[in-house]
mmCIF file of N, CA and C in Angstrom:
data_model
loop_
_atom_site.group_PDB
_atom_site.id
_atom_site.type_symbol
_atom_site.label_atom_id
_atom_site.label_comp_id
_atom_site.label_asym_id
_atom_site.label_seq_id
_atom_site.Cartn_x
_atom_site.Cartn_y
_atom_site.Cartn_z
ATOM 1 N N UNK A 1 92.292 124.146 112.551
ATOM 2 C CA UNK A 1 92.743 125.074 113.561
ATOM 3 C C UNK A 1 93.434 126.241 112.867
ATOM 4 N N UNK A 2 93.247 127.437 113.378
ATOM 5 C CA UNK A 2 93.885 128.625 112.821
ATOM 6 C C UNK A 2 95.389 128.572 113.037
ATOM 7 N N UNK A 3 96.172 129.130 112.111
ATOM 8 C CA UNK A 3 97.612 129.199 112.333
ATOM 9 C C UNK A 3 97.911 129.969 113.614
ATOM 10 N N UNK A 4 98.773 129.424 114.437
ATOM 11 C CA UNK A 4 99.138 130.084 115.684
ATOM 12 C C UNK A 4 98.181 129.829 116.826
ATOM 13 N N UNK A 5 97.085 129.132 116.565
ATOM 14 C CA UNK A 5 96.124 128.847 117.633
ATOM 15 C C UNK A 5 96.555 127.584 118.357
ATOM 16 N N UNK A 6 96.792 127.712 119.630
ATOM 17 C CA UNK A 6 97.199 126.560 120.428
ATOM 18 C C UNK A 6 96.002 125.768 120.881
ATOM 19 N N UNK A 7 96.252 124.696 121.595
ATOM 20 C CA UNK A 7 95.162 123.845 122.058
ATOM 21 C C UNK A 7 94.171 124.567 122.956
ATOM 22 N N UNK A 8 94.641 125.547 123.732
ATOM 23 C CA UNK A 8 93.713 126.232 124.629
ATOM 24 C C UNK A 8 92.640 126.976 123.843
ATOM 25 N N UNK A 9 93.015 127.605 122.738
ATOM 26 C CA UNK A 9 92.041 128.333 121.930
ATOM 27 C C UNK A 9 91.058 127.372 121.280
ATOM 28 N N UNK A 10 91.554 126.272 120.740
ATOM 29 C CA UNK A 10 90.668 125.341 120.051
ATOM 30 C C UNK A 10 89.691 124.675 121.010
ATOM 31 N N UNK A 11 90.030 124.616 122.290
ATOM 32 C CA UNK A 11 89.149 124.005 123.281
ATOM 33 C C UNK A 11 88.258 125.029 123.969
ATOM 34 N N UNK A 12 88.358 126.290 123.583
ATOM 35 C CA UNK A 12 87.511 127.316 124.161
ATOM 36 C C UNK A 12 87.987 127.845 125.499
ATOM 37 N N UNK A 13 89.144 127.417 125.978
ATOM 38 C CA UNK A 13 89.690 127.889 127.240
ATOM 39 C C UNK A 13 90.629 129.051 126.942
ATOM 40 N N UNK A 14 90.374 130.187 127.564
ATOM 41 C CA UNK A 14 91.201 131.371 127.324
ATOM 42 C C UNK A 14 92.068 131.627 128.558
ATOM 43 N N UNK A 15 93.321 131.934 128.344
ATOM 44 C CA UNK A 15 94.218 132.306 129.428
ATOM 45 C C UNK A 15 94.960 133.579 129.024
ATOM 46 N N UNK A 16 95.677 134.162 129.962
ATOM 47 C CA UNK A 16 96.439 135.377 129.717
ATOM 48 C C UNK A 16 97.911 135.013 129.546
ATOM 49 N N UNK A 17 98.479 135.432 128.435
ATOM 50 C CA UNK A 17 99.917 135.283 128.197
ATOM 51 C C UNK A 17 100.584 136.564 128.676
ATOM 52 N N UNK A 18 101.629 136.420 129.485
ATOM 53 C CA UNK A 18 102.406 137.554 129.996
ATOM 54 C C UNK A 18 103.825 137.411 129.453
ATOM 55 N N UNK A 19 104.202 138.304 128.541
ATOM 56 C CA UNK A 19 105.529 138.291 127.927
ATOM 57 C C UNK A 19 106.337 139.479 128.433
ATOM 58 N N UNK A 20 107.593 139.229 128.745
ATOM 59 C CA UNK A 20 108.483 140.299 129.183
ATOM 60 C C UNK A 20 109.811 140.140 128.452
ATOM 61 N N UNK A 21 110.298 141.228 127.879
ATOM 62 C CA UNK A 21 111.591 141.234 127.201
ATOM 63 C C UNK A 21 112.495 142.249 127.894
ATOM 64 N N UNK A 22 113.656 141.791 128.332
ATOM 65 C CA UNK A 22 114.604 142.624 129.069
ATOM 66 C C UNK A 22 115.789 142.998 128.191
ATOM 67 N N UNK A 23 116.245 144.233 128.331
ATOM 68 C CA UNK A 23 117.453 144.720 127.662
ATOM 69 C C UNK A 23 118.419 145.150 128.765
ATOM 70 N N UNK A 24 119.583 144.501 128.812
ATOM 71 C CA UNK A 24 120.587 144.883 129.799
ATOM 72 C C UNK A 24 121.103 146.284 129.486
ATOM 73 N N UNK A 25 121.334 147.058 130.532
ATOM 74 C CA UNK A 25 121.887 148.395 130.354
ATOM 75 C C UNK A 25 123.291 148.296 129.758
ATOM 76 N N UNK A 26 123.709 149.363 129.107
ATOM 77 C CA UNK A 26 125.033 149.399 128.493
ATOM 78 C C UNK A 26 126.108 149.076 129.533
ATOM 79 N N UNK A 27 127.017 148.190 129.174
ATOM 80 C CA UNK A 27 128.110 147.801 130.056
ATOM 81 C C UNK A 27 127.793 146.649 130.992
ATOM 82 N N UNK A 28 126.537 146.234 131.054
ATOM 83 C CA UNK A 28 126.139 145.122 131.920
ATOM 84 C C UNK A 28 126.256 143.825 131.127
ATOM 85 N N UNK A 29 126.873 142.830 131.744
ATOM 86 C CA UNK A 29 127.057 141.528 131.104
ATOM 87 C C UNK A 29 126.239 140.468 131.829
ATOM 88 N N UNK A 30 125.781 139.484 131.103
ATOM 89 C CA UNK A 30 124.927 138.446 131.692
ATOM 90 C C UNK A 30 125.639 137.589 132.729
ATOM 91 N N UNK A 31 126.964 137.553 132.736
ATOM 92 C CA UNK A 31 127.681 136.734 133.714
ATOM 93 C C UNK A 31 128.033 137.497 134.994
ATOM 94 N N UNK A 32 127.638 138.758 135.098
ATOM 95 C CA UNK A 32 127.882 139.502 136.330
ATOM 96 C C UNK A 32 127.045 138.902 137.460
ATOM 97 N N UNK A 33 127.596 138.828 138.668
ATOM 98 C CA UNK A 33 126.883 138.185 139.779
ATOM 99 C C UNK A 33 125.472 138.720 140.012
ATOM 100 N N UNK A 34 125.266 140.014 139.902
ATOM 101 C CA UNK A 34 123.925 140.560 140.149
ATOM 102 C C UNK A 34 122.942 140.110 139.074
ATOM 103 N N UNK A 35 123.407 139.949 137.850
ATOM 104 C CA UNK A 35 122.540 139.483 136.768
ATOM 105 C C UNK A 35 122.240 137.996 136.953
ATOM 106 N N UNK A 36 123.262 137.218 137.282
ATOM 107 C CA UNK A 36 123.068 135.787 137.542
ATOM 108 C C UNK A 36 122.056 135.602 138.672
ATOM 109 N N UNK A 37 122.189 136.393 139.734
ATOM 110 C CA UNK A 37 121.237 136.309 140.848
ATOM 111 C C UNK A 37 119.832 136.706 140.399
ATOM 112 N N UNK A 38 119.736 137.709 139.522
ATOM 113 C CA UNK A 38 118.431 138.112 139.001
ATOM 114 C C UNK A 38 117.760 137.006 138.214
ATOM 115 N N UNK A 39 118.524 136.314 137.397
ATOM 116 C CA UNK A 39 117.984 135.187 136.626
ATOM 117 C C UNK A 39 117.547 134.070 137.569
ATOM 118 N N UNK A 40 118.361 133.767 138.566
ATOM 119 C CA UNK A 40 117.998 132.723 139.529
ATOM 120 C C UNK A 40 116.704 133.077 140.250
ATOM 121 N N UNK A 41 116.524 134.360 140.563
ATOM 122 C CA UNK A 41 115.283 134.793 141.200
ATOM 123 C C UNK A 41 114.075 134.524 140.328
ATOM 124 N N UNK A 42 114.189 134.805 139.036
ATOM 125 C CA UNK A 42 113.081 134.522 138.117
ATOM 126 C C UNK A 42 112.845 133.025 137.965
ATOM 127 N N UNK A 43 113.910 132.255 137.879
ATOM 128 C CA UNK A 43 113.757 130.809 137.687
ATOM 129 C C UNK A 43 113.102 130.132 138.882
ATOM 130 N N UNK A 44 113.159 130.753 140.044
ATOM 131 C CA UNK A 44 112.553 130.185 141.248
ATOM 132 C C UNK A 44 111.062 130.486 141.371
ATOM 133 N N UNK A 45 110.537 131.402 140.576
ATOM 134 C CA UNK A 45 109.146 131.840 140.753
ATOM 135 C C UNK A 45 108.092 130.752 140.577
ATOM 136 N N UNK A 46 108.215 129.831 139.628
ATOM 137 C CA UNK A 46 107.137 128.843 139.468
ATOM 138 C C UNK A 46 106.825 128.055 140.739
ATOM 139 N N UNK A 47 107.798 127.803 141.568
ATOM 140 C CA UNK A 47 107.555 127.077 142.809
ATOM 141 C C UNK A 47 107.013 127.938 143.930
ATOM 142 N N UNK A 48 106.926 129.240 143.687
ATOM 143 C CA UNK A 48 106.506 130.163 144.738
ATOM 144 C C UNK A 48 105.159 130.834 144.481
ATOM 145 N N UNK A 49 104.720 130.844 143.233
ATOM 146 C CA UNK A 49 103.505 131.588 142.876
ATOM 147 C C UNK A 49 102.516 130.646 142.199
ATOM 148 N N UNK A 50 101.450 130.334 142.904
ATOM 149 C CA UNK A 50 100.463 129.367 142.407
ATOM 150 C C UNK A 50 99.755 129.822 141.139
ATOM 151 N N UNK A 51 99.652 131.118 140.917
ATOM 152 C CA UNK A 51 98.919 131.627 139.754
ATOM 153 C C UNK A 51 99.576 131.281 138.421
ATOM 154 N N UNK A 52 100.844 130.946 138.426
ATOM 155 C CA UNK A 52 101.553 130.662 137.179
ATOM 156 C C UNK A 52 101.130 129.319 136.607
ATOM 157 N N UNK A 53 100.483 129.365 135.460
ATOM 158 C CA UNK A 53 100.063 128.151 134.753
ATOM 159 C C UNK A 53 101.220 127.582 133.937
ATOM 160 N N UNK A 54 102.009 128.456 133.326
ATOM 161 C CA UNK A 54 103.227 128.038 132.624
ATOM 162 C C UNK A 54 104.281 129.115 132.818
ATOM 163 N N UNK A 55 105.549 128.718 132.668
ATOM 164 C CA UNK A 55 106.646 129.648 132.915
ATOM 165 C C UNK A 55 107.870 129.212 132.136
ATOM 166 N N UNK A 56 108.415 130.126 131.359
ATOM 167 C CA UNK A 56 109.680 129.921 130.664
ATOM 168 C C UNK A 56 110.478 131.211 130.779
ATOM 169 N N UNK A 57 111.765 131.085 131.011
ATOM 170 C CA UNK A 57 112.631 132.256 130.943
ATOM 171 C C UNK A 57 113.985 131.805 130.423
ATOM 172 N N UNK A 58 114.600 132.646 129.587
ATOM 173 C CA UNK A 58 115.863 132.255 128.964
ATOM 174 C C UNK A 58 116.545 133.463 128.341
ATOM 175 N N UNK A 59 117.839 133.282 128.103
ATOM 176 C CA UNK A 59 118.625 134.278 127.397
ATOM 177 C C UNK A 59 118.379 134.183 125.905
ATOM 178 N N UNK A 60 118.393 135.314 125.238
ATOM 179 C CA UNK A 60 118.326 135.368 123.788
ATOM 180 C C UNK A 60 119.553 134.656 123.208
ATOM 181 N N UNK A 61 119.359 133.939 122.122
ATOM 182 C CA UNK A 61 120.464 133.187 121.522
ATOM 183 C C UNK A 61 120.968 133.799 120.219
ATOM 184 N N UNK A 62 120.365 134.898 119.765
ATOM 185 C CA UNK A 62 120.817 135.527 118.521
ATOM 186 C C UNK A 62 121.521 136.844 118.817
ATOM 187 N N UNK A 63 122.344 137.271 117.887
ATOM 188 C CA UNK A 63 123.089 138.517 118.036
ATOM 189 C C UNK A 63 122.614 139.499 116.968
ATOM 190 N N UNK A 64 121.456 140.098 117.233
ATOM 191 C CA UNK A 64 120.879 141.062 116.294
ATOM 192 C C UNK A 64 120.697 142.384 117.016
ATOM 193 N N UNK A 65 120.941 143.494 116.352
ATOM 194 C CA UNK A 65 120.861 144.801 117.010
ATOM 195 C C UNK A 65 119.495 145.088 117.641
ATOM 196 N N UNK A 66 118.426 144.571 117.076
ATOM 197 C CA UNK A 66 117.091 144.864 117.605
ATOM 198 C C UNK A 66 116.661 143.894 118.699
ATOM 199 N N UNK A 67 117.475 142.877 118.976
ATOM 200 C CA UNK A 67 117.087 141.833 119.924
ATOM 201 C C UNK A 67 117.179 142.313 121.370
ATOM 202 N N UNK A 68 116.296 141.790 122.184
ATOM 203 C CA UNK A 68 116.391 141.964 123.626
ATOM 204 C C UNK A 68 117.270 140.842 124.164
ATOM 205 N N UNK A 69 117.670 140.956 125.433
ATOM 206 C CA UNK A 69 118.651 140.028 125.988
ATOM 207 C C UNK A 69 118.053 138.832 126.719
ATOM 208 N N UNK A 70 116.954 139.022 127.410
ATOM 209 C CA UNK A 70 116.377 137.978 128.259
ATOM 210 C C UNK A 70 114.867 138.033 128.102
ATOM 211 N N UNK A 71 114.228 136.878 128.125
ATOM 212 C CA UNK A 71 112.777 136.830 127.914
ATOM 213 C C UNK A 71 112.096 135.967 128.964
ATOM 214 N N UNK A 72 110.890 136.379 129.307
ATOM 215 C CA UNK A 72 109.988 135.580 130.141
ATOM 216 C C UNK A 72 108.708 135.387 129.351
ATOM 217 N N UNK A 73 108.248 134.155 129.315
ATOM 218 C CA UNK A 73 107.005 133.785 128.638
ATOM 219 C C UNK A 73 106.199 132.992 129.659
ATOM 220 N N UNK A 74 105.109 133.571 130.131
ATOM 221 C CA UNK A 74 104.324 132.895 131.164
ATOM 222 C C UNK A 74 102.837 133.003 130.859
ATOM 223 N N UNK A 75 102.056 132.226 131.578
ATOM 224 C CA UNK A 75 100.602 132.255 131.412
ATOM 225 C C UNK A 75 99.939 132.130 132.774
ATOM 226 N N UNK A 76 98.820 132.833 132.900
ATOM 227 C CA UNK A 76 97.973 132.765 134.091
ATOM 228 C C UNK A 76 96.531 132.600 133.632
ATOM 229 N N UNK A 77 95.653 132.241 134.549
ATOM 230 C CA UNK A 77 94.274 131.926 134.175
ATOM 231 C C UNK A 77 93.455 133.109 133.672
ATOM 232 N N UNK A 78 93.628 134.278 134.284
ATOM 233 C CA UNK A 78 92.781 135.420 133.938
ATOM 234 C C UNK A 78 93.428 136.704 134.449
ATOM 235 N N UNK A 79 92.755 137.828 134.240
ATOM 236 C CA UNK A 79 93.337 139.106 134.647
ATOM 237 C C UNK A 79 93.472 139.221 136.165
ATOM 238 N N UNK A 80 92.580 138.592 136.918
ATOM 239 C CA UNK A 80 92.721 138.596 138.377
ATOM 240 C C UNK A 80 93.976 137.843 138.799
ATOM 241 N N UNK A 81 94.234 136.710 138.160
ATOM 242 C CA UNK A 81 95.446 135.938 138.461
ATOM 243 C C UNK A 81 96.693 136.722 138.072
ATOM 244 N N UNK A 82 96.630 137.451 136.964
ATOM 245 C CA UNK A 82 97.761 138.280 136.552
ATOM 246 C C UNK A 82 98.041 139.347 137.603
ATOM 247 N N UNK A 83 96.995 139.985 138.086
ATOM 248 C CA UNK A 83 97.156 141.012 139.120
ATOM 249 C C UNK A 83 97.776 140.416 140.378
ATOM 250 N N UNK A 84 97.301 139.246 140.807
ATOM 251 C CA UNK A 84 97.863 138.595 141.995
ATOM 252 C C UNK A 84 99.331 138.239 141.773
ATOM 253 N N UNK A 85 99.648 137.736 140.582
ATOM 254 C CA UNK A 85 101.034 137.400 140.257
ATOM 255 C C UNK A 85 101.920 138.642 140.331
ATOM 256 N N UNK A 86 101.494 139.724 139.688
ATOM 257 C CA UNK A 86 102.302 140.939 139.656
ATOM 258 C C UNK A 86 102.516 141.532 141.044
ATOM 259 N N UNK A 87 101.525 141.396 141.919
ATOM 260 C CA UNK A 87 101.617 141.952 143.266
ATOM 261 C C UNK A 87 102.247 140.990 144.268
ATOM 262 N N UNK A 88 102.452 139.749 143.884
ATOM 263 C CA UNK A 88 102.984 138.736 144.796
ATOM 264 C C UNK A 88 104.368 139.161 145.307
ATOM 265 N N UNK A 89 104.629 139.013 146.606
ATOM 266 C CA UNK A 89 105.932 139.400 147.153
ATOM 267 C C UNK A 89 107.124 138.714 146.471
ATOM 268 N N UNK A 90 106.966 137.474 146.056
ATOM 269 C CA UNK A 90 108.068 136.780 145.373
ATOM 270 C C UNK A 90 108.349 137.421 144.017
ATOM 271 N N UNK A 91 107.300 137.821 143.302
ATOM 272 C CA UNK A 91 107.501 138.511 142.023
ATOM 273 C C UNK A 91 108.170 139.857 142.251
ATOM 274 N N UNK A 92 107.684 140.605 143.224
ATOM 275 C CA UNK A 92 108.268 141.911 143.519
ATOM 276 C C UNK A 92 109.745 141.784 143.887
ATOM 277 N N UNK A 93 110.088 140.769 144.671
ATOM 278 C CA UNK A 93 111.487 140.555 145.061
ATOM 279 C C UNK A 93 112.341 140.148 143.868
ATOM 280 N N UNK A 94 111.786 139.349 142.965
ATOM 281 C CA UNK A 94 112.550 138.886 141.805
ATOM 282 C C UNK A 94 112.812 140.009 140.815
ATOM 283 N N UNK A 95 111.857 140.898 140.640
ATOM 284 C CA UNK A 95 112.018 141.967 139.646
ATOM 285 C C UNK A 95 112.853 143.134 140.181
ATOM 286 N N UNK A 96 112.901 143.317 141.483
ATOM 287 C CA UNK A 96 113.576 144.483 142.071
ATOM 288 C C UNK A 96 115.019 144.666 141.601
ATOM 289 N N UNK A 97 115.864 143.634 141.624
ATOM 290 C CA UNK A 97 117.248 143.865 141.198
ATOM 291 C C UNK A 97 117.384 144.251 139.728
ATOM 292 N N UNK A 98 116.454 143.804 138.895
ATOM 293 C CA UNK A 98 116.525 144.118 137.464
ATOM 294 C C UNK A 98 116.394 145.612 137.207
ATOM 295 N N UNK A 99 115.754 146.338 138.108
ATOM 296 C CA UNK A 99 115.611 147.789 137.939
ATOM 297 C C UNK A 99 116.966 148.488 137.921
ATOM 298 N N UNK A 100 117.978 147.852 138.513
ATOM 299 C CA UNK A 100 119.311 148.442 138.607
ATOM 300 C C UNK A 100 120.162 148.205 137.363
ATOM 301 N N UNK A 101 119.824 147.204 136.539
ATOM 302 C CA UNK A 101 120.721 146.884 135.425
ATOM 303 C C UNK A 101 120.024 146.600 134.101
ATOM 304 N N UNK A 102 118.715 146.820 134.016
ATOM 305 C CA UNK A 102 118.009 146.517 132.764
ATOM 306 C C UNK A 102 116.757 147.373 132.621
ATOM 307 N N UNK A 103 116.278 147.437 131.389
ATOM 308 C CA UNK A 103 114.956 147.986 131.092
ATOM 309 C C UNK A 103 114.158 146.861 130.456
ATOM 310 N N UNK A 104 112.830 147.021 130.386
ATOM 311 C CA UNK A 104 112.026 145.961 129.795
ATOM 312 C C UNK A 104 110.730 146.488 129.220
ATOM 313 N N UNK A 105 110.159 145.661 128.368
ATOM 314 C CA UNK A 105 108.839 145.906 127.794
ATOM 315 C C UNK A 105 108.004 144.662 128.055
ATOM 316 N N UNK A 106 106.693 144.857 128.085
ATOM 317 C CA UNK A 106 105.798 143.726 128.346
ATOM 318 C C UNK A 106 104.645 143.728 127.354
ATOM 319 N N UNK A 107 104.033 142.578 127.242
ATOM 320 C CA UNK A 107 102.766 142.444 126.520
ATOM 321 C C UNK A 107 101.947 141.397 127.252
ATOM 322 N N UNK A 108 100.692 141.701 127.487
ATOM 323 C CA UNK A 108 99.747 140.768 128.100
ATOM 324 C C UNK A 108 98.586 140.613 127.138
ATOM 325 N N UNK A 109 98.267 139.381 126.791
ATOM 326 C CA UNK A 109 97.157 139.168 125.866
ATOM 327 C C UNK A 109 96.456 137.857 126.177
ATOM 328 N N UNK A 110 95.209 137.800 125.749
ATOM 329 C CA UNK A 110 94.390 136.606 125.943
ATOM 330 C C UNK A 110 94.594 135.665 124.762
ATOM 331 N N UNK A 111 94.688 134.378 125.057
ATOM 332 C CA UNK A 111 94.794 133.402 123.967
ATOM 333 C C UNK A 111 94.046 132.140 124.317
#
């Protein structure tokens, strides 16, 4: 097996990995109620959106200047499932508060 190749690749099954890295705006702390509520909103998504094949979200544990603060690592079956996930009302509701206190970058790739 190639380095970094997971079981899905070795079995010929391809899925879409959706990665999101959030950076809290200056002065925003992770223990602020609006941030805590934002995290809770993300943690509730797996039970609300059928398209999610896997879902992880967590705070960064290192203190490096280049590090982002919060990460989401998820997978969906294909680009159609990704589109449905992104447009899902639960996803839209979960991401909305983050617009007020964070910026983010994403990467979507097949694996």
